[in-house]
Amino acid sequence: MNGSNNNGRPDCGDLLYAVQMYGFVLDEARLFLDTHPQDQTALEYYSKYGELYRDAVAKYESSCGPLTANSPVSTMGGRWRWIDGGWPWNGPNE
Amino acid sequence: MWIYEKKLQFPVNIKNPDPNLASLIITQFGGPDGELTASQRYLAQRYSMPYKEVVGVLTDIGTEELAHMEMICAIVHQLTRNLTEEQIKNSKFAPYFVDHTTGLYPVAASGVPFTAAYFQSKGDAVADINEDLAAEQKARVTYDNLLRLVDDPDVCAPLKFLRQREIVHYQRFGEALREVQDNLDYKNFYGYNPEFDKKK
């Protein structure tokens, strides 16, 4: 995570880290909301971070490939891109 | 990671409870050729699989099996909803009821609880994909056997859908095996294990 760019292009590791960060915020808030479904502060929090999560996913996918198979970028470029770009359990260097 | 979608892959709407049928169909939850063992088999095998097409198949079929497990649980749940004590007393469901009431617990039709010994993850691409092909056929036979015993169209429809998916998965695993073999030495598929040995 050094925030550096490669030829002006955003780094996929950084973009993924943002998705993981906002994704975990939602995972944590979701559990709280399950047992506090009327909590207005938590509802606003979930809504705000939901938007940041969706933005982070869109940025990641447009530069680095699909995060889910039914992403609009899976079918771009005349190839099924879902299987490209490595699998998460191999880490970023494979 | 996974995200839960609040839907079944295929609708399950059963109007009439039938505890005897539930105690047979539950085998596709926790039995030797059920959906729980299928999902865990494929999702365990994919980590060391070196070919991305095959990892895609293992990931996507493994994920679909989780959805099939949910459908089986929905069928068993709807077949055991609103039962009277009299209905339970006069059924083959009674021994299960004693241990689990109408909660879902993974067992075979014989009552044997789920065990990971039902599946293998061998760390060898040829061996694992052959296991997967056999598993899909065994699951297909189980659905064929269940369909011999079921008359209720509400129950038949999702079972027929699940049977059909076994056949599609078998086809895809056949293509996955070809992908594996195309990457190996055609004169000796067993010369080296691509999941362990360094490529020559």
mmCIF file of C-alpha atoms in Angstrom:
data_model
loop_
_atom_site.group_PDB
_atom_site.id
_atom_site.type_symbol
_atom_site.label_atom_id
_atom_site.label_comp_id
_atom_site.label_asym_id
_atom_site.label_seq_id
_atom_site.Cartn_x
_atom_site.Cartn_y
_atom_site.Cartn_z
ATOM 1 C CA MET A 1 0.000 0.000 0.000
ATOM 2 C CA ASN A 2 2.273 2.822 -1.091
ATOM 3 C CA GLY A 3 -0.335 4.674 -3.138
ATOM 4 C CA SER A 4 2.021 4.914 -6.086
ATOM 5 C CA ASN A 5 0.754 4.865 -9.646
ATOM 6 C CA ASN A 6 2.070 2.851 -12.552
ATOM 7 C CA ASN A 7 2.237 5.206 -15.537
ATOM 8 C CA GLY A 8 -0.590 7.282 -14.105
ATOM 9 C CA ARG A 9 -2.839 4.206 -13.773
ATOM 10 C CA PRO A 10 -4.298 3.433 -10.355
ATOM 11 C CA ASP A 11 -2.764 0.465 -8.542
ATOM 12 C CA CYS A 12 -5.111 -2.556 -8.376
ATOM 13 C CA GLY A 13 -3.825 -3.431 -4.895
ATOM 14 C CA ASP A 14 -4.853 0.006 -3.601
ATOM 15 C CA LEU A 15 -8.222 -0.122 -5.359
ATOM 16 C CA LEU A 16 -8.905 -3.590 -3.927
ATOM 17 C CA TYR A 17 -7.912 -2.461 -0.446
ATOM 18 C CA ALA A 18 -10.551 0.290 -0.627
ATOM 19 C CA VAL A 19 -13.181 -2.334 -1.617
ATOM 20 C CA GLN A 20 -12.092 -4.572 1.277
ATOM 21 C CA MET A 21 -12.187 -1.651 3.738
ATOM 22 C CA TYR A 22 -15.649 -0.384 2.778
ATOM 23 C CA GLY A 23 -16.876 -3.966 2.422
ATOM 24 C CA PHE A 24 -15.852 -4.769 5.983
ATOM 25 C CA VAL A 25 -17.484 -1.580 7.266
ATOM 26 C CA LEU A 26 -20.747 -2.872 5.766
ATOM 27 C CA ASP A 27 -20.202 -6.413 7.141
ATOM 28 C CA GLU A 28 -19.791 -5.011 10.637
ATOM 29 C CA ALA A 29 -22.650 -2.500 10.471
ATOM 30 C CA ARG A 30 -24.968 -5.163 8.939
ATOM 31 C CA LEU A 31 -24.705 -7.343 12.061
ATOM 32 C CA PHE A 32 -25.504 -4.387 14.308
ATOM 33 C CA LEU A 33 -28.522 -3.460 12.158
ATOM 34 C CA ASP A 34 -29.842 -7.045 12.257
ATOM 35 C CA THR A 35 -30.397 -6.617 16.002
ATOM 36 C CA HIS A 36 -31.068 -2.832 15.941
ATOM 37 C CA PRO A 37 -33.293 -2.421 12.843
ATOM 38 C CA GLN A 38 -34.671 0.985 13.965
ATOM 39 C CA ASP A 39 -31.341 2.644 14.847
ATOM 40 C CA GLN A 40 -31.368 5.822 12.709
ATOM 41 C CA THR A 41 -27.655 6.604 13.184
ATOM 42 C CA ALA A 42 -26.702 3.094 12.073
ATOM 43 C CA LEU A 43 -29.089 3.288 9.090
ATOM 44 C CA GLU A 44 -27.464 6.516 7.894
ATOM 45 C CA TYR A 45 -24.013 5.000 8.443
ATOM 46 C CA TYR A 46 -24.899 1.899 6.391
ATOM 47 C CA SER A 47 -26.381 3.997 3.610
ATOM 48 C CA LYS A 48 -23.337 6.319 3.453
ATOM 49 C CA TYR A 49 -20.794 3.488 3.405
ATOM 50 C CA GLY A 50 -22.930 1.516 0.963
ATOM 51 C CA GLU A 51 -22.465 4.319 -1.521
ATOM 52 C CA LEU A 52 -18.695 4.492 -0.880
ATOM 53 C CA TYR A 53 -18.532 0.696 -1.299
ATOM 54 C CA ARG A 54 -20.346 0.776 -4.645
ATOM 55 C CA ASP A 55 -18.041 3.599 -5.884
ATOM 56 C CA ALA A 56 -14.952 1.627 -4.795
ATOM 57 C CA VAL A 57 -16.235 -1.506 -6.594
ATOM 58 C CA ALA A 58 -16.906 0.451 -9.803
ATOM 59 C CA LYS A 59 -13.402 1.987 -9.729
ATOM 60 C CA TYR A 60 -11.757 -1.382 -9.072
ATOM 61 C CA GLU A 61 -13.702 -3.223 -11.746
ATOM 62 C CA SER A 62 -13.168 -0.640 -14.496
ATOM 63 C CA SER A 63 -9.356 -0.882 -14.110
ATOM 64 C CA CYS A 64 -8.747 -4.351 -12.727
ATOM 65 C CA GLY A 65 -11.522 -6.718 -13.838
ATOM 66 C CA PRO A 66 -14.685 -8.239 -12.366
ATOM 67 C CA LEU A 67 -15.183 -8.760 -8.630
ATOM 68 C CA THR A 68 -18.289 -10.904 -9.223
ATOM 69 C CA ALA A 69 -19.173 -12.987 -12.286
ATOM 70 C CA ASN A 70 -22.291 -10.934 -13.028
ATOM 71 C CA SER A 71 -20.347 -7.651 -13.102
ATOM 72 C CA PRO A 72 -20.816 -5.679 -16.349
ATOM 73 C CA VAL A 73 -17.051 -5.912 -17.001
ATOM 74 C CA SER A 74 -17.091 -9.752 -17.067
ATOM 75 C CA THR A 75 -18.138 -9.801 -20.725
ATOM 76 C CA MET A 76 -16.105 -6.802 -21.945
ATOM 77 C CA GLY A 77 -13.361 -7.102 -24.555
ATOM 78 C CA GLY A 78 -14.671 -10.163 -26.372
ATOM 79 C CA ARG A 79 -13.626 -12.559 -23.625
ATOM 80 C CA TRP A 80 -15.080 -14.042 -20.401
ATOM 81 C CA ARG A 81 -12.930 -12.021 -17.994
ATOM 82 C CA TRP A 82 -14.293 -13.654 -14.823
ATOM 83 C CA ILE A 83 -11.570 -16.333 -14.887
ATOM 84 C CA ASP A 84 -8.712 -13.859 -15.614
ATOM 85 C CA GLY A 85 -6.574 -11.877 -13.171
ATOM 86 C CA GLY A 86 -5.764 -14.594 -10.632
ATOM 87 C CA TRP A 87 -7.711 -15.868 -7.601
ATOM 88 C CA PRO A 88 -7.642 -14.115 -4.222
ATOM 89 C CA TRP A 89 -6.076 -16.988 -2.259
ATOM 90 C CA ASN A 90 -2.891 -16.760 -4.328
ATOM 91 C CA GLY A 91 -2.117 -13.221 -3.161
ATOM 92 C CA PRO A 92 -1.320 -10.236 -5.383
ATOM 93 C CA ASN A 93 1.911 -11.570 -6.950
ATOM 94 C CA GLU A 94 0.463 -14.491 -8.892
ATOM 95 C CA MET B 1 -15.744 -14.069 -0.159
ATOM 96 C CA TRP B 2 -19.480 -14.677 -0.450
ATOM 97 C CA ILE B 3 -22.581 -12.477 -0.358
ATOM 98 C CA TYR B 4 -26.005 -13.917 0.502
ATOM 99 C CA GLU B 5 -28.890 -13.358 -1.946
ATOM 100 C CA LYS B 6 -32.366 -13.573 -0.431
ATOM 101 C CA LYS B 7 -33.764 -15.960 -3.048
ATOM 102 C CA LEU B 8 -33.812 -19.661 -3.929
ATOM 103 C CA GLN B 9 -32.255 -20.658 -7.257
ATOM 104 C CA PHE B 10 -35.568 -22.354 -8.207
ATOM 105 C CA PRO B 11 -38.896 -21.851 -6.374
ATOM 106 C CA VAL B 12 -40.014 -24.265 -3.640
ATOM 107 C CA ASN B 13 -43.731 -23.974 -2.764
ATOM 108 C CA ILE B 14 -45.018 -27.147 -1.090
ATOM 109 C CA LYS B 15 -48.637 -27.086 0.103
ATOM 110 C CA ASN B 16 -48.918 -30.504 1.822
ATOM 111 C CA PRO B 17 -46.553 -31.631 4.608
ATOM 112 C CA ASP B 18 -45.209 -35.185 4.373
ATOM 113 C CA PRO B 19 -42.812 -36.253 7.160
ATOM 114 C CA ASN B 20 -41.991 -39.610 5.511
ATOM 115 C CA LEU B 21 -40.861 -37.863 2.344
ATOM 116 C CA ALA B 22 -38.832 -35.326 4.366
ATOM 117 C CA SER B 23 -36.862 -38.120 6.026
ATOM 118 C CA LEU B 24 -35.878 -39.421 2.550
ATOM 119 C CA ILE B 25 -35.132 -36.091 0.824
ATOM 120 C CA ILE B 26 -32.936 -34.913 3.719
ATOM 121 C CA THR B 27 -30.265 -37.275 2.369
ATOM 122 C CA GLN B 28 -29.508 -34.669 -0.302
ATOM 123 C CA PHE B 29 -28.607 -32.287 2.559
ATOM 124 C CA GLY B 30 -26.373 -34.499 4.714
ATOM 125 C CA GLY B 31 -26.050 -37.808 2.853
ATOM 126 C CA PRO B 32 -23.102 -39.382 0.983
ATOM 127 C CA ASP B 33 -24.037 -37.806 -2.386
ATOM 128 C CA GLY B 34 -25.789 -34.711 -1.055
ATOM 129 C CA GLU B 35 -25.364 -31.020 -1.722
ATOM 130 C CA LEU B 36 -23.352 -30.269 1.435
ATOM 131 C CA THR B 37 -20.610 -32.735 0.526
ATOM 132 C CA ALA B 38 -20.716 -31.526 -3.112
ATOM 133 C CA SER B 39 -20.162 -27.883 -2.159
ATOM 134 C CA GLN B 40 -17.342 -28.659 0.272
ATOM 135 C CA ARG B 41 -15.637 -31.003 -2.222
ATOM 136 C CA TYR B 42 -15.402 -28.428 -5.025
ATOM 137 C CA LEU B 43 -14.647 -25.428 -2.824
ATOM 138 C CA ALA B 44 -11.832 -27.374 -1.093
ATOM 139 C CA GLN B 45 -10.292 -28.679 -4.332
ATOM 140 C CA ARG B 46 -9.918 -25.296 -6.063
ATOM 141 C CA TYR B 47 -7.035 -23.787 -3.998
ATOM 142 C CA SER B 48 -4.267 -25.905 -5.488
ATOM 143 C CA MET B 49 -5.822 -26.237 -8.987
ATOM 144 C CA PRO B 50 -3.397 -24.563 -11.424
ATOM 145 C CA TYR B 51 -5.739 -23.928 -14.410
ATOM 146 C CA LYS B 52 -7.941 -20.844 -14.248
ATOM 147 C CA GLU B 53 -10.755 -22.323 -16.354
ATOM 148 C CA VAL B 54 -10.946 -25.271 -13.931
ATOM 149 C CA VAL B 55 -10.759 -22.999 -10.856
ATOM 150 C CA GLY B 56 -13.678 -21.057 -12.374
ATOM 151 C CA VAL B 57 -15.710 -24.265 -12.747
ATOM 152 C CA LEU B 58 -14.903 -25.434 -9.177
ATOM 153 C CA THR B 59 -15.731 -22.010 -7.703
ATOM 154 C CA ASP B 60 -18.967 -21.508 -9.620
ATOM 155 C CA ILE B 61 -20.286 -25.071 -9.277
ATOM 156 C CA GLY B 62 -19.236 -25.135 -5.590
ATOM 157 C CA THR B 63 -21.179 -21.916 -5.058
ATOM 158 C CA GLU B 64 -24.224 -23.287 -6.902
ATOM 159 C CA GLU B 65 -24.137 -26.386 -4.665
ATOM 160 C CA LEU B 66 -24.545 -24.107 -1.640
ATOM 161 C CA ALA B 67 -27.717 -22.781 -3.292
ATOM 162 C CA HIS B 68 -28.856 -26.395 -3.914
ATOM 163 C CA MET B 69 -28.277 -27.234 -0.260
ATOM 164 C CA GLU B 70 -30.557 -24.309 0.590
ATOM 165 C CA MET B 71 -33.255 -25.630 -1.789
ATOM 166 C CA ILE B 72 -33.113 -29.099 -0.198
ATOM 167 C CA CYS B 73 -33.394 -27.536 3.258
ATOM 168 C CA ALA B 74 -36.379 -25.468 2.037
ATOM 169 C CA ILE B 75 -38.079 -28.660 0.732
ATOM 170 C CA VAL B 76 -37.491 -30.535 4.021
ATOM 171 C CA HIS B 77 -38.639 -27.505 6.040
ATOM 172 C CA GLN B 78 -41.861 -27.125 4.052
ATOM 173 C CA LEU B 79 -42.555 -30.882 4.247
ATOM 174 C CA THR B 80 -42.296 -30.759 8.062
ATOM 175 C CA ARG B 81 -44.138 -27.469 8.680
ATOM 176 C CA ASN B 82 -47.324 -27.521 10.802
ATOM 177 C CA LEU B 83 -47.169 -31.232 11.608
ATOM 178 C CA THR B 84 -49.354 -32.635 14.387
ATOM 179 C CA GLU B 85 -47.845 -34.922 17.019
ATOM 180 C CA GLU B 86 -50.080 -37.661 15.633
ATOM 181 C CA GLN B 87 -48.626 -37.243 12.122
ATOM 182 C CA ILE B 88 -45.095 -37.481 13.540
ATOM 183 C CA LYS B 89 -45.874 -40.496 15.728
ATOM 184 C CA ASN B 90 -47.092 -42.470 12.712
ATOM 185 C CA SER B 91 -44.139 -41.575 10.446
ATOM 186 C CA LYS B 92 -40.532 -42.576 9.769
ATOM 187 C CA PHE B 93 -39.643 -38.996 10.731
ATOM 188 C CA ALA B 94 -40.177 -39.749 14.463
ATOM 189 C CA PRO B 95 -36.549 -40.781 15.310
ATOM 190 C CA TYR B 96 -35.206 -37.593 13.657
ATOM 191 C CA PHE B 97 -37.850 -35.538 15.503
ATOM 192 C CA VAL B 98 -36.626 -36.841 18.856
ATOM 193 C CA ASP B 99 -33.097 -35.521 18.239
ATOM 194 C CA HIS B 100 -33.752 -32.386 16.134
ATOM 195 C CA THR B 101 -37.488 -31.540 16.405
ATOM 196 C CA THR B 102 -38.153 -29.907 13.012
ATOM 197 C CA GLY B 103 -34.762 -28.156 12.852
ATOM 198 C CA LEU B 104 -32.490 -28.863 9.885
ATOM 199 C CA TYR B 105 -29.543 -31.158 10.648
ATOM 200 C CA PRO B 106 -27.401 -32.824 7.948
ATOM 201 C CA VAL B 107 -28.068 -36.554 7.962
ATOM 202 C CA ALA B 108 -28.429 -39.297 5.353
ATOM 203 C CA ALA B 109 -31.774 -41.011 4.681
ATOM 204 C CA SER B 110 -30.497 -43.810 6.926
ATOM 205 C CA GLY B 111 -30.054 -41.327 9.800
ATOM 206 C CA VAL B 112 -26.226 -41.351 9.708
ATOM 207 C CA PRO B 113 -24.927 -37.806 10.388
ATOM 208 C CA PHE B 114 -22.868 -35.897 7.818
ATOM 209 C CA THR B 115 -19.137 -36.621 7.650
ATOM 210 C CA ALA B 116 -16.338 -35.030 5.603
ATOM 211 C CA ALA B 117 -15.300 -38.614 4.767
ATOM 212 C CA TYR B 118 -17.983 -38.441 2.027
ATOM 213 C CA PHE B 119 -15.630 -36.365 -0.149
ATOM 214 C CA GLN B 120 -12.010 -36.239 -1.159
ATOM 215 C CA SER B 121 -9.592 -33.447 -2.023
ATOM 216 C CA LYS B 122 -6.596 -35.324 -3.396
ATOM 217 C CA GLY B 123 -4.398 -32.452 -4.592
ATOM 218 C CA ASP B 124 -4.062 -34.103 -8.020
ATOM 219 C CA ALA B 125 -5.988 -32.530 -10.898
ATOM 220 C CA VAL B 126 -6.783 -35.777 -12.770
ATOM 221 C CA ALA B 127 -7.882 -37.592 -9.593
ATOM 222 C CA ASP B 128 -9.973 -34.680 -8.281
ATOM 223 C CA ILE B 129 -11.881 -33.994 -11.509
ATOM 224 C CA ASN B 130 -12.598 -37.711 -11.921
ATOM 225 C CA GLU B 131 -13.980 -37.742 -8.364
ATOM 226 C CA ASP B 132 -16.175 -34.774 -9.296
ATOM 227 C CA LEU B 133 -17.542 -36.497 -12.420
ATOM 228 C CA ALA B 134 -18.451 -39.568 -10.336
ATOM 229 C CA ALA B 135 -20.016 -37.378 -7.626
ATOM 230 C CA GLU B 136 -22.346 -35.677 -10.124
ATOM 231 C CA GLN B 137 -23.503 -39.061 -11.467
ATOM 232 C CA LYS B 138 -24.099 -40.418 -7.954
ATOM 233 C CA ALA B 139 -26.142 -37.333 -7.062
ATOM 234 C CA ARG B 140 -28.113 -37.746 -10.321
ATOM 235 C CA VAL B 141 -28.958 -41.369 -9.369
ATOM 236 C CA THR B 142 -30.087 -40.228 -5.904
ATOM 237 C CA TYR B 143 -32.484 -37.728 -7.504
ATOM 238 C CA ASP B 144 -33.700 -40.451 -9.909
ATOM 239 C CA ASN B 145 -34.362 -42.726 -6.916
ATOM 240 C CA LEU B 146 -36.173 -39.965 -4.997
ATOM 241 C CA LEU B 147 -38.297 -39.138 -8.049
ATOM 242 C CA ARG B 148 -39.398 -42.809 -8.215
ATOM 243 C CA LEU B 149 -40.882 -42.385 -4.727
ATOM 244 C CA VAL B 150 -42.452 -38.900 -5.027
ATOM 245 C CA ASP B 151 -45.926 -38.165 -6.455
ATOM 246 C CA ASP B 152 -46.526 -34.576 -5.255
ATOM 247 C CA PRO B 153 -45.837 -32.227 -8.225
ATOM 248 C CA ASP B 154 -44.835 -29.436 -5.790
ATOM 249 C CA VAL B 155 -41.959 -31.659 -4.631
ATOM 250 C CA CYS B 156 -41.153 -33.176 -8.043
ATOM 251 C CA ALA B 157 -40.538 -29.818 -9.750
ATOM 252 C CA PRO B 158 -37.544 -28.667 -7.662
ATOM 253 C CA LEU B 159 -36.152 -32.240 -7.521
ATOM 254 C CA LYS B 160 -36.282 -32.473 -11.338
ATOM 255 C CA PHE B 161 -34.511 -29.118 -11.601
ATOM 256 C CA LEU B 162 -31.764 -30.301 -9.227
ATOM 257 C CA ARG B 163 -31.397 -33.590 -11.138
ATOM 258 C CA GLN B 164 -30.926 -31.640 -14.354
ATOM 259 C CA ARG B 165 -28.193 -29.495 -12.769
ATOM 260 C CA GLU B 166 -26.204 -32.663 -11.935
ATOM 261 C CA ILE B 167 -26.141 -33.487 -15.645
ATOM 262 C CA VAL B 168 -25.014 -29.967 -16.613
ATOM 263 C CA HIS B 169 -22.286 -30.051 -13.938
ATOM 264 C CA TYR B 170 -21.116 -33.455 -15.250
ATOM 265 C CA GLN B 171 -20.794 -31.922 -18.720
ATOM 266 C CA ARG B 172 -18.751 -28.953 -17.406
ATOM 267 C CA PHE B 173 -16.477 -31.238 -15.342
ATOM 268 C CA GLY B 174 -15.905 -33.287 -18.508
ATOM 269 C CA GLU B 175 -14.708 -30.121 -20.227
ATOM 270 C CA ALA B 176 -12.600 -29.278 -17.156
ATOM 271 C CA LEU B 177 -10.919 -32.708 -17.364
ATOM 272 C CA ARG B 178 -10.130 -32.071 -21.036
ATOM 273 C CA GLU B 179 -8.592 -28.703 -20.052
ATOM 274 C CA VAL B 180 -6.429 -30.472 -17.442
ATOM 275 C CA GLN B 181 -5.319 -33.148 -19.916
ATOM 276 C CA ASP B 182 -4.568 -30.582 -22.643
ATOM 277 C CA ASN B 183 -2.040 -29.071 -20.222
ATOM 278 C CA LEU B 184 -0.385 -32.431 -19.508
ATOM 279 C CA ASP B 185 1.880 -34.708 -21.560
ATOM 280 C CA TYR B 186 -0.558 -36.604 -23.798
ATOM 281 C CA LYS B 187 1.798 -39.608 -23.798
ATOM 282 C CA ASN B 188 1.650 -39.885 -20.008
ATOM 283 C CA PHE B 189 -1.025 -37.956 -18.086
ATOM 284 C CA TYR B 190 0.471 -39.228 -14.816
ATOM 285 C CA GLY B 191 4.094 -38.215 -15.485
ATOM 286 C CA TYR B 192 3.810 -35.320 -13.087
ATOM 287 C CA ASN B 193 1.153 -33.796 -10.829
ATOM 288 C CA PRO B 194 0.564 -30.169 -11.913
ATOM 289 C CA GLU B 195 -0.702 -29.301 -8.411
ATOM 290 C CA PHE B 196 2.589 -30.351 -6.796
ATOM 291 C CA ASP B 197 5.494 -31.012 -9.183
ATOM 292 C CA LYS B 198 7.386 -28.241 -10.945
ATOM 293 C CA LYS B 199 6.636 -28.240 -14.664
ATOM 294 C CA LYS B 200 9.381 -29.902 -16.692
#
